[in-house]
Short mmCIF file of C-alpha atoms in Angstrom, two decimals:
data_model
loop_
_atom_site.label_atom_id
_atom_site.label_comp_id
_atom_site.label_asym_id
_atom_site.label_seq_id
_atom_site.Cartn_x
_atom_site.Cartn_y
_atom_site.Cartn_z
CA THR Q 280 67.49 23.88 51.03
CA LYS Q 281 67.17 27.19 52.90
CA LEU Q 282 63.45 26.60 53.51
CA THR Q 283 64.06 23.01 54.64
CA ASN Q 284 66.71 24.15 57.12
CA ARG Q 285 64.46 26.84 58.52
CA LEU Q 286 61.60 24.36 58.91
CA ARG Q 287 63.87 22.17 61.03
CA GLU Q 288 64.99 25.04 63.27
CA GLU Q 289 62.16 27.58 63.57
CA THR Q 290 58.48 27.89 64.44
CA THR Q 291 56.59 27.96 61.15
CA TYR Q 292 53.00 28.93 60.31
CA VAL Q 293 51.55 26.73 57.56
CA TYR Q 294 48.59 27.07 55.20
CA PRO Q 295 47.90 24.05 52.96
CA VAL Q 296 45.80 24.33 49.79
CA ALA Q 297 44.36 21.09 48.44
CA VAL Q 298 43.72 20.42 44.77
CA ASP Q 299 40.00 19.61 45.04
CA ALA Q 300 37.53 21.81 46.91
CA PHE Q 301 35.15 18.97 47.78
CA LEU Q 302 37.17 15.79 48.34
CA HIS Q 303 38.00 14.55 51.83
CA PRO Q 304 41.66 15.36 52.69
CA VAL Q 305 42.46 11.61 52.75
CA GLN Q 306 41.47 11.36 49.06
CA ASN Q 307 42.87 14.76 48.11
CA LYS Q 308 46.36 15.96 47.28
CA LEU Q 309 48.24 19.20 47.76
CA SER Q 310 48.12 22.03 45.29
CA SER Q 311 50.44 24.34 47.24
CA LEU Q 312 51.93 24.95 50.67
CA HIS Q 313 52.45 28.40 52.17
CA PHE Q 314 54.81 29.20 55.05
CA ARG Q 315 55.37 32.20 57.28
CA PHE Q 316 58.23 32.57 59.77
CA GLU Q 317 58.31 34.76 62.84
CA ASP Q 318 60.58 37.31 61.15
CA GLY Q 319 57.82 37.88 58.57
CA THR Q 320 59.50 35.88 55.80
CA PHE Q 321 56.97 34.16 53.53
CA TYR Q 322 57.46 31.17 51.22
CA THR Q 323 55.15 29.46 48.73
CA VAL Q 324 55.83 25.96 47.39
CA SER Q 325 53.88 24.72 44.39
CA VAL Q 326 53.42 20.99 44.90
CA ASN Q 327 50.98 20.39 42.04
CA HIS Q 328 49.69 23.80 40.95
CA PRO Q 329 50.17 24.45 37.19
CA ASP Q 330 51.38 28.05 37.64
CA ALA Q 331 54.84 27.12 38.92
CA GLN Q 332 57.47 24.40 38.93
CA HIS Q 333 56.51 21.53 41.22
CA PHE Q 334 58.51 20.66 44.33
CA GLU Q 335 58.16 17.98 46.99
CA ILE Q 336 58.79 19.17 50.54
CA ASP Q 337 59.49 17.02 53.58
CA LEU Q 338 57.77 18.14 56.80
CA SER Q 339 58.69 15.03 58.79
CA ARG Q 340 61.61 16.71 60.60
CA SER Q 341 60.03 20.07 61.35
CA TYR Q 342 60.75 21.90 64.56
CA LYS Q 343 57.22 23.25 65.11
CA LEU Q 344 54.41 23.73 62.60
CA VAL Q 345 51.49 25.94 63.62
CA THR Q 346 48.40 25.43 61.48
CA LEU Q 347 44.71 26.04 61.91
CA HIS Q 348 43.69 22.37 61.61
CA GLN Q 349 46.34 19.77 62.42
CA LYS Q 350 44.25 16.89 61.07
CA GLU Q 351 43.96 18.40 57.59
CA LEU Q 352 47.69 19.11 57.33
CA CYS Q 353 48.61 15.60 58.48
CA HIS Q 354 46.23 14.02 55.96
CA LEU Q 355 47.82 15.99 53.12
CA THR Q 356 51.49 15.82 54.19
CA ASN Q 357 53.93 13.89 56.37
CA ALA Q 358 54.00 16.73 58.91
CA VAL Q 359 55.09 16.12 62.52
CA ASN Q 360 55.30 18.39 65.58
CA VAL Q 361 52.11 20.18 64.59
CA ILE Q 362 50.28 22.66 66.81
CA ASP Q 363 46.51 22.76 66.29
CA LEU Q 364 45.67 26.45 66.55
CA ALA Q 365 41.92 25.80 66.43
CA THR Q 366 42.18 23.77 69.64
CA MET Q 367 43.98 26.61 71.40
CA LEU Q 368 41.22 29.01 70.39
CA HIS Q 369 38.42 26.59 71.21
CA LEU Q 370 39.74 25.96 74.73
CA ASN Q 371 39.81 29.74 75.25
CA ASN Q 372 36.25 30.22 73.91
CA GLU Q 373 37.61 32.21 71.00
CA VAL Q 374 36.18 32.23 67.48
CA ILE Q 375 38.03 29.92 65.08
CA PRO Q 376 38.79 31.76 61.82
CA ILE Q 377 37.41 30.42 58.54
CA TYR Q 378 39.57 30.16 55.43
CA ARG Q 379 37.02 31.81 53.15
CA GLU Q 380 37.07 34.99 55.24
CA PHE Q 381 40.57 35.61 53.82
CA TYR Q 382 39.91 34.67 50.19
CA THR Q 383 40.59 37.29 47.52
CA MET Q 384 37.66 38.49 45.44
CA GLY Q 385 38.88 36.31 42.57
CA ILE Q 386 38.83 33.16 44.69
CA HIS Q 387 35.34 33.98 45.93
CA GLN Q 388 34.08 34.46 42.39
CA ILE Q 389 35.55 31.20 41.06
CA LYS Q 390 34.41 29.11 44.02
CA ASN Q 391 30.90 30.59 43.88
CA GLN Q 392 30.53 30.12 40.14
CA PHE Q 393 32.11 26.72 39.55
CA LYS Q 394 31.93 23.29 41.24
CA PHE Q 395 34.04 21.06 39.01
CA LYS Q 396 36.76 18.58 40.01
CA ASN Q 397 40.21 19.93 40.99
CA LEU Q 398 38.78 23.43 41.09
CA HIS Q 399 41.75 24.94 42.90
CA TYR Q 400 43.98 24.39 39.84
CA SER Q 401 41.86 27.05 38.13
CA ILE Q 402 42.62 29.68 40.76
CA PRO Q 403 45.88 31.55 40.06
CA LEU Q 404 48.69 30.73 42.46
CA ALA Q 405 49.13 34.48 43.04
CA SER Q 406 45.62 34.60 44.53
CA TRP Q 407 46.48 31.80 46.95
CA VAL Q 408 49.68 33.63 47.91
CA GLU Q 409 47.74 36.81 48.72
CA THR Q 410 45.19 34.85 50.76
CA ALA Q 411 47.82 32.80 52.59
CA GLU Q 412 49.91 35.83 53.54
CA ALA Q 413 46.94 37.54 55.18
CA PHE Q 414 45.71 34.34 56.80
CA LEU Q 415 49.07 33.29 58.26
CA GLN Q 416 49.74 36.78 59.62
CA HIS Q 417 46.41 36.49 61.46
CA CYS Q 418 47.33 33.00 62.69
CA GLU Q 419 50.63 34.25 64.05
CA HIS Q 420 48.82 36.99 65.98
CA LEU Q 421 46.40 34.43 67.48
CA TYR Q 422 49.11 31.92 68.34
CA LYS Q 423 51.23 34.47 70.18
CA ALA Q 424 48.19 35.45 72.23
CA TYR Q 425 47.67 31.85 73.40
CA ASP Q 426 51.02 30.08 72.97
CA SER Q 427 51.18 29.42 76.74
CA MET Q 428 48.43 26.84 76.07
CA GLU Q 429 51.10 24.48 74.74
CA HIS Q 430 51.86 23.53 78.36
CA ASN Q 431 48.20 23.05 79.28
CA PRO Q 432 47.42 19.34 79.93
CA ALA Q 433 44.02 19.60 78.21
CA PHE Q 434 45.58 21.08 75.09
CA GLN Q 435 48.40 18.55 75.07
CA PHE Q 436 45.96 15.64 75.30
CA ILE Q 437 43.83 16.93 72.44
CA ASN Q 438 46.80 17.94 70.28
CA GLN Q 439 48.95 14.86 70.88
CA VAL Q 440 46.36 12.10 71.44
CA THR Q 441 42.83 13.01 70.38
CA ILE Q 442 43.49 14.60 66.99
CA PRO Q 443 46.12 12.06 65.81
CA THR Q 444 43.83 9.21 66.89
CA LEU Q 445 40.83 10.63 65.02
CA ALA Q 446 43.05 11.22 61.99
CA ARG Q 447 44.06 7.54 61.95
CA ILE Q 448 40.40 6.50 62.21
CA GLU Q 449 39.44 8.82 59.34
CA LYS Q 450 42.30 7.55 57.18
CA SER Q 451 40.99 3.97 57.47
CA GLY Q 452 37.64 4.92 55.95
CA VAL Q 453 34.32 3.13 56.35
CA GLN Q 454 33.33 0.35 53.98
CA THR Q 455 29.91 0.55 52.34
CA THR Q 456 28.16 -1.31 49.57
CA ASP Q 457 29.26 1.59 47.32
CA GLY Q 458 32.92 1.42 48.38
CA LEU Q 459 34.98 3.25 50.99
CA VAL Q 460 33.69 6.55 52.37
CA TYR Q 461 35.47 8.92 54.73
CA SER Q 462 34.23 10.78 57.77
CA ASP Q 463 35.41 14.03 59.34
CA TYR Q 464 35.51 14.39 63.11
CA ASN Q 465 34.88 17.89 64.44
CA ILE Q 466 36.02 18.36 68.04
CA TYR Q 467 35.20 22.07 68.21
CA THR Q 468 31.60 21.67 69.37
CA SER Q 469 29.79 23.61 72.07
CA THR Q 470 29.15 20.44 74.10
CA GLY Q 471 32.67 19.05 73.81
CA ARG Q 472 31.21 15.95 72.17
CA PRO Q 473 32.78 15.44 68.69
CA SER Q 474 30.52 15.37 65.67
CA ASN Q 475 31.35 13.17 62.70
CA ALA Q 476 29.97 13.95 59.26
CA PHE Q 477 31.13 14.32 55.67
CA GLY Q 478 29.63 14.21 52.21
CA GLY Q 479 26.06 14.54 53.47
CA ILE Q 480 26.38 11.58 55.87
CA ASN Q 481 26.08 12.12 59.62
CA PHE Q 482 28.08 9.14 60.85
CA ALA Q 483 27.37 9.94 64.50
CA ALA Q 484 23.58 9.81 64.08
CA LEU Q 485 22.68 7.23 61.44
CA ASN Q 486 18.96 6.55 61.43
CA LYS Q 487 18.12 3.21 63.05
CA ASN Q 488 14.77 2.75 61.34
CA ASP Q 489 15.04 3.75 57.66
CA GLY Q 490 17.71 1.29 56.50
CA SER Q 491 20.51 3.89 56.40
CA ARG Q 492 22.80 1.61 58.39
CA GLU Q 493 22.42 -1.39 56.10
CA LYS Q 494 24.86 -0.06 53.48
CA PHE Q 495 27.74 -0.13 56.00
CA ILE Q 496 29.51 -3.49 55.77
CA SER Q 497 32.77 -5.14 56.78
CA ARG Q 498 35.70 -4.47 54.48
CA PHE Q 499 36.54 -8.17 54.81
CA GLY Q 500 33.37 -9.26 53.06
CA GLU Q 501 31.53 -12.37 54.24
CA ASN Q 502 34.45 -13.30 56.50
CA GLY Q 503 34.26 -10.00 58.36
CA THR Q 504 32.05 -8.73 61.17
CA LEU Q 505 31.08 -5.24 62.28
CA VAL Q 506 31.18 -4.73 66.05
CA GLN Q 507 29.40 -1.80 67.70
CA PHE Q 508 30.37 -0.45 71.10
CA ASP Q 509 27.95 1.83 72.89
CA TYR Q 510 28.90 3.31 76.25
CA GLU Q 511 25.44 3.93 77.66
CA ALA Q 512 25.15 7.47 79.09
CA PHE Q 513 28.93 7.74 79.18
CA HIS Q 514 28.94 11.55 79.33
CA LEU Q 515 26.52 11.42 82.28
CA ARG Q 516 28.76 8.99 84.12
CA LEU Q 517 31.74 11.26 83.53
CA ALA Q 518 29.76 14.15 85.00
CA GLY Q 519 28.79 12.00 87.99
CA LYS Q 520 32.42 11.05 88.56
CA LEU Q 521 33.52 14.69 88.43
CA MET Q 522 30.87 15.56 91.03
CA ASP Q 523 31.69 12.46 93.10
CA TYR Q 524 28.05 11.37 92.80
CA GLN Q 525 27.34 7.66 93.06
CA LEU Q 526 25.35 6.41 90.07
CA PRO Q 527 23.78 2.96 89.62
CA SER Q 528 25.60 0.36 87.53
CA THR Q 529 22.37 -0.44 85.69
CA SER Q 530 20.99 1.60 82.76
CA LEU Q 531 21.33 5.24 83.73
CA HIS Q 532 18.72 6.44 81.25
CA THR Q 533 16.23 3.97 82.74
CA TYR Q 534 17.15 5.13 86.24
CA LEU Q 535 16.60 8.78 85.33
CA ALA Q 536 13.29 7.98 83.61
CA GLN Q 537 12.13 6.35 86.83
CA GLN Q 538 12.92 9.59 88.67
CA TYR Q 539 11.29 11.82 86.04
CA TYR Q 540 8.04 9.84 85.81
CA GLY Q 541 7.86 8.29 89.30
CA VAL Q 542 7.52 4.74 87.97
CA ASP Q 543 9.29 1.42 88.44
CA GLU Q 544 8.62 0.08 84.95
CA VAL Q 545 9.68 2.45 82.17
CA THR Q 546 8.00 2.29 78.77
CA GLU Q 547 9.99 2.62 75.53
CA GLU Q 548 8.40 6.03 74.94
CA GLN Q 549 9.32 7.22 78.43
CA TYR Q 550 12.87 5.95 77.93
CA GLU Q 551 13.33 7.99 74.73
CA GLU Q 552 11.67 11.07 76.24
CA SER Q 553 13.91 10.71 79.27
CA LYS Q 554 17.05 10.76 77.13
CA ALA Q 555 15.90 13.90 75.32
CA ARG Q 556 15.07 15.57 78.63
CA THR Q 557 18.45 14.66 80.13
CA PHE Q 558 20.36 16.01 77.12
CA ALA Q 559 18.39 19.24 77.29
CA LEU Q 560 19.17 19.64 81.00
CA MET Q 561 22.87 18.88 80.49
CA TYR Q 562 23.34 21.35 77.67
CA GLY Q 563 21.35 24.24 79.08
CA GLN Q 564 18.12 23.93 77.12
CA SER Q 565 14.67 24.43 78.64
CA VAL Q 566 12.51 21.36 79.19
#
């Protein structure tokens, strides 16, 4: 009761530990939750871990939860009012910490030696407590350095719109001939363009020529249809709009290929080479 009341009234730093080290958070469940308050008080709740009595905890009425990755916490719990610390750091060109950098030696040894299902049950709860205490103290330090970002429109859009939207998409899964699979959107990329990969599948760059796409089907069977939307050169058009540069309404990659090669009719090879050249120019690579 005391912890629940504090969660509803105070800023809280949260570190979730899932049961399985390899499952997508949508398919996973919580092993334990770790909380730190701004007065330094620390709590651990065993949700499913065998080392302690199990408790369910409601995060749906929290005042403010600060966690490294909002999407992960929301997949594993019913958390609301979550601050994505990684977004704050990313927007300030700061390095995003990695969980394993705070693991105890025992956690490192177990995770390096074993790969079986529900691996985190085999790691003593005391080791997770030691890791979480160090990690959340570091998170508090980072948050207080950048907490003014909460009022930044870019942060608010990512935290309140982008991440929750991507979380809902992930939760739906993607139907394949082998059943549902789940993707993981990463918004912390150097280009600002989210990547989307999980379980060895790069969902954002499925090969068009080797049959990789054929296994993806409608979840509604023969009565369903998959619809693909492709905004041609959308990032280029955004850049043009920001620079107030008038671009043609026709294919922009074709238009740029015509400029690169000085031709009116663009071959398929020139079109593909043009796209590669444009991406290189946009993202600071030499061509």
